[in-house]
Every structure is written in structure tokens, then in C-alpha cells.
Short mmCIF file of C-alpha atoms in Angstrom, two decimals:
data_model
loop_
_atom_site.label_atom_id
_atom_site.label_comp_id
_atom_site.label_asym_id
_atom_site.label_seq_id
_atom_site.Cartn_x
_atom_site.Cartn_y
_atom_site.Cartn_z
CA MET A 288 -8.94 71.06 1.03
CA LEU A 289 -8.18 70.67 -2.06
CA ARG A 290 -4.25 69.17 -1.63
CA HIS A 291 -6.59 67.10 0.85
CA CYS A 292 -8.99 65.45 -1.53
CA LEU A 293 -5.69 64.98 -3.92
CA ALA A 294 -4.29 62.99 -1.99
CA ALA A 295 -7.41 60.62 -0.73
CA ALA A 296 -7.83 60.26 -4.51
CA ILE A 297 -4.25 58.66 -4.83
CA ALA A 298 -4.39 56.72 -1.73
CA PHE A 299 -7.56 55.02 -2.92
CA ALA A 300 -6.00 54.39 -6.50
CA ILE A 301 -3.47 52.69 -5.45
CA ALA A 302 -5.67 50.86 -2.93
CA LEU A 303 -7.98 49.16 -6.00
CA PRO A 304 -5.00 46.89 -7.80
CA ALA A 305 -3.73 46.03 -4.24
CA ALA A 306 -7.17 44.80 -3.23
CA ALA A 307 -7.00 42.50 -6.69
CA ILE A 308 -3.70 41.28 -6.24
CA ALA A 309 -4.73 40.30 -2.35
CA ALA A 310 -7.93 38.64 -4.04
CA ASP A 311 -5.66 36.69 -6.31
CA GLN A 312 -3.54 35.55 -4.06
CA ALA A 313 -6.55 34.36 -1.39
CA PRO A 314 -5.84 30.76 -1.18
CA ALA A 315 -8.02 29.03 -3.76
CA HIS A 316 -10.02 25.97 -2.09
CA THR A 317 -8.34 22.51 -3.22
CA PRO A 318 -11.15 19.84 -2.99
CA THR A 319 -10.65 17.33 -0.11
CA PRO A 320 -10.64 13.96 -0.16
CA LYS A 321 -13.65 13.46 1.54
CA GLU A 322 -14.84 15.84 -1.62
CA LEU A 323 -13.72 13.99 -3.92
CA LEU A 324 -14.64 10.44 -3.22
CA ALA A 325 -18.27 11.81 -2.13
CA LYS A 326 -18.39 12.81 -5.56
CA SER A 327 -17.05 9.38 -7.42
CA GLN A 328 -19.55 7.33 -9.23
CA PRO A 329 -19.97 3.33 -8.56
CA GLN A 330 -17.94 1.98 -12.19
CA GLU A 331 -14.89 4.14 -10.31
CA TRP A 332 -14.76 1.48 -7.28
CA ARG A 333 -13.98 -2.26 -7.84
CA THR A 334 -14.54 -5.29 -5.84
CA PRO A 335 -11.56 -7.23 -4.87
CA ASP A 336 -11.17 -11.18 -6.64
CA PRO A 337 -12.21 -13.34 -3.32
CA GLN A 338 -9.57 -15.04 -4.81
CA ASN A 339 -7.25 -12.77 -3.93
CA LEU A 340 -8.18 -11.33 -0.75
CA LEU A 341 -6.47 -12.92 2.35
CA ILE A 342 -8.41 -12.65 5.46
CA MET A 343 -5.80 -12.56 8.92
CA LYS A 344 -7.55 -12.93 12.37
CA LEU A 345 -5.39 -11.54 15.10
CA PRO A 346 -6.38 -11.36 18.41
CA LYS A 347 -7.35 -7.61 18.03
CA GLY A 348 -9.18 -7.49 14.68
CA GLN A 349 -8.86 -8.75 10.98
CA VAL A 350 -6.79 -7.58 8.12
CA LEU A 351 -7.59 -7.79 4.68
CA ILE A 352 -4.68 -8.28 2.47
CA GLU A 353 -5.25 -8.10 -1.40
CA LEU A 354 -2.77 -9.92 -3.68
CA ALA A 355 -1.32 -9.10 -6.77
CA PRO A 356 -1.31 -12.30 -9.24
CA ASP A 357 -0.50 -10.55 -12.12
CA PHE A 358 3.12 -8.95 -10.58
CA THR A 359 3.94 -12.03 -8.55
CA PRO A 360 1.73 -15.43 -9.74
CA LEU A 361 4.57 -17.86 -8.68
CA HIS A 362 4.31 -16.63 -5.18
CA VAL A 363 0.93 -15.33 -5.00
CA ASP A 364 -0.17 -19.04 -6.33
CA ASN A 365 1.58 -20.54 -3.55
CA ILE A 366 0.60 -18.31 -0.86
CA ARG A 367 -3.04 -19.06 -1.93
CA THR A 368 -1.84 -22.80 -1.20
CA LEU A 369 -0.56 -22.46 1.97
CA VAL A 370 -3.32 -20.81 3.26
CA ARG A 371 -5.47 -23.14 1.65
CA GLU A 372 -4.13 -25.71 3.33
CA HIS A 373 -3.96 -23.82 6.40
CA TYR A 374 -0.24 -23.49 7.57
CA PHE A 375 -0.49 -19.64 9.01
CA ASP A 376 -3.06 -20.75 11.68
CA GLY A 377 -1.39 -21.12 14.78
CA LEU A 378 1.63 -19.27 13.94
CA ALA A 379 2.52 -15.74 15.10
CA VAL A 380 3.57 -12.37 14.06
CA VAL A 381 7.62 -12.98 15.13
CA ARG A 382 9.22 -9.04 14.27
CA VAL A 383 8.08 -5.47 14.86
CA GLN A 384 11.19 -3.21 13.71
CA ASP A 385 10.57 -0.05 14.43
CA ASN A 386 9.88 2.50 11.73
CA PHE A 387 10.74 -0.35 9.20
CA VAL A 388 8.60 -3.93 8.57
CA THR A 389 6.34 -6.36 10.80
CA GLN A 390 7.07 -9.78 10.21
CA TRP A 391 5.44 -13.19 10.62
CA GLY A 392 5.75 -17.16 10.43
CA ASP A 393 6.89 -19.68 12.16
CA PRO A 394 8.88 -19.03 15.10
CA GLU A 395 11.14 -21.91 14.34
CA ASP A 396 12.05 -20.33 10.85
CA ASP A 397 14.26 -17.84 13.15
CA ASP A 398 18.07 -18.17 13.55
CA ASN A 399 17.78 -19.64 16.77
CA GLY A 400 14.86 -21.64 16.33
CA ASP A 401 14.70 -25.37 16.09
CA LYS A 402 14.17 -26.45 12.66
CA SER A 403 13.17 -29.84 13.41
CA LYS A 404 9.91 -28.10 15.12
CA LEU A 405 9.34 -26.51 11.65
CA LYS A 406 5.21 -26.74 10.56
CA PRO A 407 5.00 -28.79 7.30
CA LEU A 408 4.47 -26.68 4.50
CA GLY A 409 2.18 -29.24 2.71
CA SER A 410 1.70 -29.32 -0.87
CA ALA A 411 3.20 -25.65 -1.35
CA LYS A 412 6.93 -25.54 -2.90
CA ALA A 413 9.56 -24.40 -0.20
CA LYS A 414 11.94 -22.49 -3.00
CA LEU A 415 10.49 -20.19 -5.88
CA PRO A 416 12.27 -18.29 -8.40
CA PRO A 417 12.82 -14.61 -7.78
CA GLU A 418 9.83 -12.95 -8.94
CA TYR A 419 11.24 -8.91 -8.39
CA THR A 420 10.07 -7.66 -11.36
CA ARG A 421 7.94 -8.76 -14.35
CA PRO A 422 8.09 -7.95 -17.97
CA PHE A 423 6.99 -4.55 -18.91
CA ASP A 424 3.12 -4.93 -20.03
CA THR A 425 1.41 -1.69 -21.75
CA LYS A 426 -1.42 -3.97 -21.49
CA LEU A 427 -1.78 -3.48 -17.80
CA PRO A 428 -3.90 -0.01 -16.75
CA PHE A 429 -1.42 2.47 -15.59
CA THR A 430 -1.70 5.57 -14.11
CA ARG A 431 1.60 7.44 -14.18
CA LEU A 432 2.60 10.22 -11.51
CA PRO A 433 4.38 13.09 -12.95
CA ASP A 434 6.87 14.11 -10.84
CA GLY A 435 9.35 11.65 -11.40
CA ASP A 436 11.20 9.23 -8.36
CA VAL A 437 14.71 8.64 -7.13
CA TYR A 438 14.11 4.75 -7.29
CA ALA A 439 13.04 4.33 -11.21
CA PRO A 440 12.30 5.84 -14.24
CA GLU A 441 8.76 6.14 -13.85
CA VAL A 442 6.28 5.23 -11.17
CA GLY A 443 2.69 4.97 -10.93
CA PHE A 444 0.15 2.76 -10.06
CA SER A 445 -1.75 -0.15 -11.40
CA GLU A 446 -4.62 -2.03 -10.45
CA GLY A 447 -4.75 -1.29 -7.30
CA PHE A 448 -0.50 -1.14 -6.43
CA PRO A 449 2.60 1.34 -6.30
CA VAL A 450 4.64 0.45 -9.01
CA GLY A 451 7.88 1.23 -10.33
CA ARG A 452 8.72 1.16 -14.15
CA ASP A 453 11.74 0.71 -16.72
CA LYS A 454 10.86 0.87 -20.44
CA ALA A 455 14.54 0.56 -21.54
CA HIS A 456 14.99 -2.53 -20.00
CA GLY A 457 11.61 -4.10 -20.13
CA GLN A 458 10.86 -4.13 -16.00
CA GLU A 459 7.74 -3.63 -14.02
CA TRP A 460 7.43 -4.03 -10.06
CA LEU A 461 6.34 -3.49 -6.90
CA THR A 462 7.62 -1.09 -4.87
CA HIS A 463 8.12 -0.66 -0.80
CA CYS A 464 5.56 1.79 0.11
CA TYR A 465 3.95 1.58 2.99
CA GLY A 466 1.05 -1.17 3.89
CA MET A 467 2.66 -3.18 0.95
CA VAL A 468 3.48 -6.69 1.84
CA GLY A 469 6.35 -8.68 0.94
CA VAL A 470 7.95 -12.43 1.24
CA GLY A 471 10.91 -12.46 3.94
CA ARG A 472 14.09 -14.45 2.20
CA ASP A 473 17.60 -15.72 3.38
CA ALA A 474 20.76 -14.86 1.47
CA ASP A 475 19.34 -17.02 -1.58
CA PRO A 476 17.14 -15.31 -3.76
CA GLU A 477 15.06 -18.67 -3.90
CA THR A 478 14.27 -19.02 -0.50
CA GLY A 479 11.15 -16.40 -0.14
CA SER A 480 8.54 -19.06 -0.86
CA GLY A 481 6.00 -16.90 1.22
CA THR A 482 6.23 -18.87 4.74
CA GLY A 483 7.34 -15.85 6.21
CA LEU A 484 5.15 -12.51 5.17
CA TYR A 485 6.12 -8.58 6.21
CA VAL A 486 3.96 -5.76 5.97
CA VAL A 487 6.37 -1.99 6.03
CA ILE A 488 4.97 -0.07 8.78
CA GLY A 489 7.20 2.69 8.54
CA GLN A 490 8.66 5.80 5.83
CA ALA A 491 9.19 3.52 2.17
CA PRO A 492 11.94 1.38 2.44
CA ARG A 493 12.51 2.04 -1.57
CA GLY A 494 15.79 0.41 -1.52
CA LEU A 495 14.14 -2.97 -0.93
CA ASP A 496 12.28 -3.00 -4.50
CA ARG A 497 13.40 -5.30 -6.55
CA ASN A 498 15.95 -7.22 -4.40
CA LEU A 499 12.42 -8.82 -2.91
CA ALA A 500 9.44 -10.32 -4.17
CA VAL A 501 6.34 -7.77 -3.11
CA VAL A 502 2.63 -9.90 -2.89
CA GLY A 503 0.25 -7.15 -2.07
CA ARG A 504 -0.97 -4.76 -0.11
CA VAL A 505 -3.06 -4.21 3.50
CA LEU A 506 -6.88 -2.79 2.64
CA GLN A 507 -8.16 -2.88 5.57
CA GLY A 508 -6.81 -3.22 9.68
CA MET A 509 -3.49 -1.76 8.85
CA GLU A 510 -3.73 -0.26 12.59
CA TYR A 511 -3.49 -4.10 14.20
CA LEU A 512 -0.16 -4.76 12.09
CA SER A 513 1.95 -0.88 12.72
CA GLY A 514 0.46 -0.71 16.33
CA LEU A 515 2.20 -3.48 17.64
CA PRO A 516 5.11 -3.54 20.53
CA ARG A 517 8.41 -2.99 18.63
CA GLY A 518 10.87 -6.09 19.25
CA THR A 519 13.97 -5.52 21.70
CA GLY A 520 15.91 -8.29 19.74
CA PRO A 521 18.17 -7.71 16.60
CA LEU A 522 16.30 -6.51 13.77
CA GLY A 523 12.90 -6.24 15.63
CA PHE A 524 12.15 -9.87 16.56
CA TYR A 525 10.65 -10.98 19.82
CA ASP A 526 13.29 -12.23 21.86
CA LYS A 527 10.59 -13.82 24.24
CA PRO A 528 7.82 -16.43 23.25
CA GLU A 529 5.23 -14.56 24.74
CA GLN A 530 6.06 -11.29 23.20
CA ARG A 531 4.50 -13.25 19.89
CA VAL A 532 1.49 -12.07 18.61
CA GLY A 533 -0.31 -15.44 17.88
CA ILE A 534 -2.34 -15.71 14.29
CA SER A 535 -5.65 -17.49 14.93
CA ALA A 536 -5.79 -18.32 10.87
CA ILE A 537 -5.33 -16.57 7.39
CA GLN A 538 -8.32 -17.68 4.96
CA LEU A 539 -9.14 -16.34 1.45
CA ALA A 540 -12.24 -14.78 0.76
CA SER A 541 -13.20 -17.47 -1.64
CA GLU A 542 -13.42 -20.29 0.61
CA LEU A 543 -16.37 -18.07 2.84
CA PRO A 544 -19.96 -18.08 1.39
CA PRO A 545 -19.92 -15.23 -0.09
CA ASP A 546 -22.86 -13.61 2.10
CA GLN A 547 -20.07 -13.87 4.73
CA ARG A 548 -17.08 -12.30 2.49
CA PRO A 549 -15.79 -8.78 3.50
CA LYS A 550 -17.94 -5.91 2.15
CA ILE A 551 -15.08 -3.91 0.78
CA GLU A 552 -14.46 -1.94 -2.43
CA VAL A 553 -11.17 -0.51 -3.40
CA LEU A 554 -10.82 3.17 -5.62
CA ARG A 555 -9.45 2.24 -9.17
CA THR A 556 -6.19 3.70 -9.82
CA ASP A 557 -7.48 4.19 -13.27
CA SER A 558 -10.24 6.42 -12.42
CA ALA A 559 -11.11 9.80 -13.10
CA THR A 560 -11.75 10.44 -9.15
CA PHE A 561 -8.14 8.96 -8.25
CA THR A 562 -6.33 11.20 -10.85
CA ALA A 563 -8.42 14.39 -8.96
CA LEU A 564 -6.68 12.52 -5.74
CA ILE A 565 -3.66 12.83 -7.04
CA GLU A 566 -3.60 16.58 -8.63
CA ALA A 567 -5.50 17.66 -5.02
CA LYS A 568 -2.87 16.46 -2.70
CA ARG A 569 0.37 17.67 -5.51
CA ASN A 570 -1.59 21.28 -5.58
CA ARG A 571 -3.14 21.61 -2.27
CA ARG A 572 -4.64 25.17 -1.37
CA ASP A 573 -6.25 26.13 1.47
CA ASP A 574 -6.12 28.42 4.62
CA PHE A 575 -3.64 26.58 5.69
CA TYR A 576 -1.59 25.50 2.65
CA ARG A 577 -0.48 29.17 0.94
CA ASN A 578 2.42 27.15 -0.66
CA PRO A 579 1.72 24.07 -2.38
CA ALA A 580 4.22 21.72 -3.08
CA GLY A 581 3.46 21.48 -6.83
CA LYS A 582 5.02 17.75 -7.15
CA ILE A 583 4.40 14.71 -4.44
CA ASP A 584 6.12 11.51 -4.66
CA LEU A 585 4.38 7.78 -4.91
CA CYS A 586 4.34 6.29 -1.62
CA SER A 587 2.58 9.54 -0.09
CA ILE A 588 -0.33 8.71 -2.21
CA ASN A 589 -2.96 6.84 -0.20
CA ILE A 590 -5.28 4.15 -2.39
CA PRO A 591 -8.87 4.76 -0.81
CA ALA A 592 -10.89 1.57 0.61
CA ARG A 593 -14.45 1.36 1.92
CA GLU A 594 -17.08 -0.92 2.85
CA ALA A 595 -18.17 -1.93 -0.21
CA LYS A 596 -22.01 -0.22 -0.37
CA ALA A 597 -25.17 -2.00 -0.88
CA GLN A 598 -26.85 -2.69 -4.12
CA PRO A 599 -30.33 -1.83 -4.61
#
């Protein structure tokens, strides 16, 4: 009997630390994005400047694009001119390359197009100096990502956009993450005027960083650009006119009366909630994620946008 009691006591003593270890290893709950956003404060959200908000109207829906004048001011100004003068109205999506980009502009600007039929640019410029980077500016808000990057000495977020920085060379630039909008060009760096634009729809082609001007980011309606049929021609161009997706109009929100402008707000990337979102994604723990990565890359972080809440 004594032997059995001693064995039971030893077994119980061993079980106690094992239970404690099991409790310690139980997955802690990492707040979900929905939970974090629900606790965000009104001042952590911003309304895009209507001078920087493009409304792109496609057959299946509306796309909202926020421009980034602090990073590519000349291109943004030229795009505003093109939009105000209705350059894009009646043009088309001309290229959808799988896992790469969707591109829109004048179909006659293709290699096989008739240059004599190109739509006039009005008062917009046909050539611009390349704006692949901008001077490093410590006055711009910047939320640094702590995990490093392959393509830049430092990365993070500024004014709602993913950014690469190189302090040693005094440069910073917008990066080619999913949903970012860039300016197409020919081999001549000055040929990117904004008449042909593209949006990244696949794995981030970061090798394009500092080789093309990036002018903004899609805030809403990405599905209407990423979900289009892929082009069957070289580089994903549509080889038949009937395959192209028409653009009925692109306009600036500032051209509309205030009560007709899109009601959208974007989480500030210099807010505490955005920092918490980054950390939650870097170190996610729950019943499914037992081994958090402890790291995250720049283009794996979504910047939340939502319908603006009505003011009381």
C-alpha cells in the first residue's frame, strides 16, 4: 500500500510542473485587426484630400485612388491636369498581366497602335523629369518597420503609403506593393508623363522601385482591377479591341460637390492603432498560429480604409 501511495505522490508531483508548462505553452490571444480597429480613436483616421482622390469609373464598379504629391509632385500635378481635362474618359484598360500589373491608357499608344490617332494631351506635359525618389525628409511622418528589407536600408510607412529610405544617400521613395499605382514609360526616363498608369495586382515587384515613378495607392475597388481577364498578348496586353475594359471617366473628388464625394477614411500610418496592427501581424498567436514569425515584410501589411462615419 505504501509503495502505491508513494508512486501516486511522485506522479502527481511530476504532473504539476507539466501542467504548468502546458499552460505556459497555450497560445496567447493576439488581437485581430477587427478587434484593434474597433478600439481605434476617431483622430487616428484621416479623410483623403479631395484634390488627391481619383474616382475611376469602370463597368463593374468604382475605384478610388489616393495620389501622393509629397513623393511625386510633378507627376501628380500632370495627372490632375489630365483628369480635369477629361483625358482618361473613354480610354481603356489595355493590359492585365497575371501576378504583375493592370495598366490603362490610350490603346493607340501601344506598339501596334496608330500614333496619329493618339488622344491630345491638352495642357498636360508629354514629358517629365523622372521622380523615382525624393530627398530624405525628417519632417514627413514615418512609422518604421523593425524587420529590415532586401531592397532598402530602411522601410516603413509615411502618409498612408509604403516607403523605402536610404539615409546615407539622402533618398526615400514609394515602393511597388500590391495596390500601388505607378506611371508607365518607354526606355527614356522622361517619357512617363502619367498618360499610362498601372497598378500592382500580384506579388510585389520591388525590383521596379526607383526605376519608375509611383504616384499613389488604390484605397477601394481593387477587385475591379485585379479580377479582370488576363491579356493573351505579349506582356498581358489585350490583343483584340473588344477585350479591353472601357473607362467611362476618371475625375477628382474635388470636382464634385462635398455631399457627392466618396465617404472614405484611412487609418493614419503614424497612429498607435496602426503600430499595434503591425505588431499583431508580426507576432500572431492563437489556436491556429502556434509559431509566430516574429517578422513581417513591408508589402504584407494592409493599410485599412473604411466608409467614413457620419459626424454627430
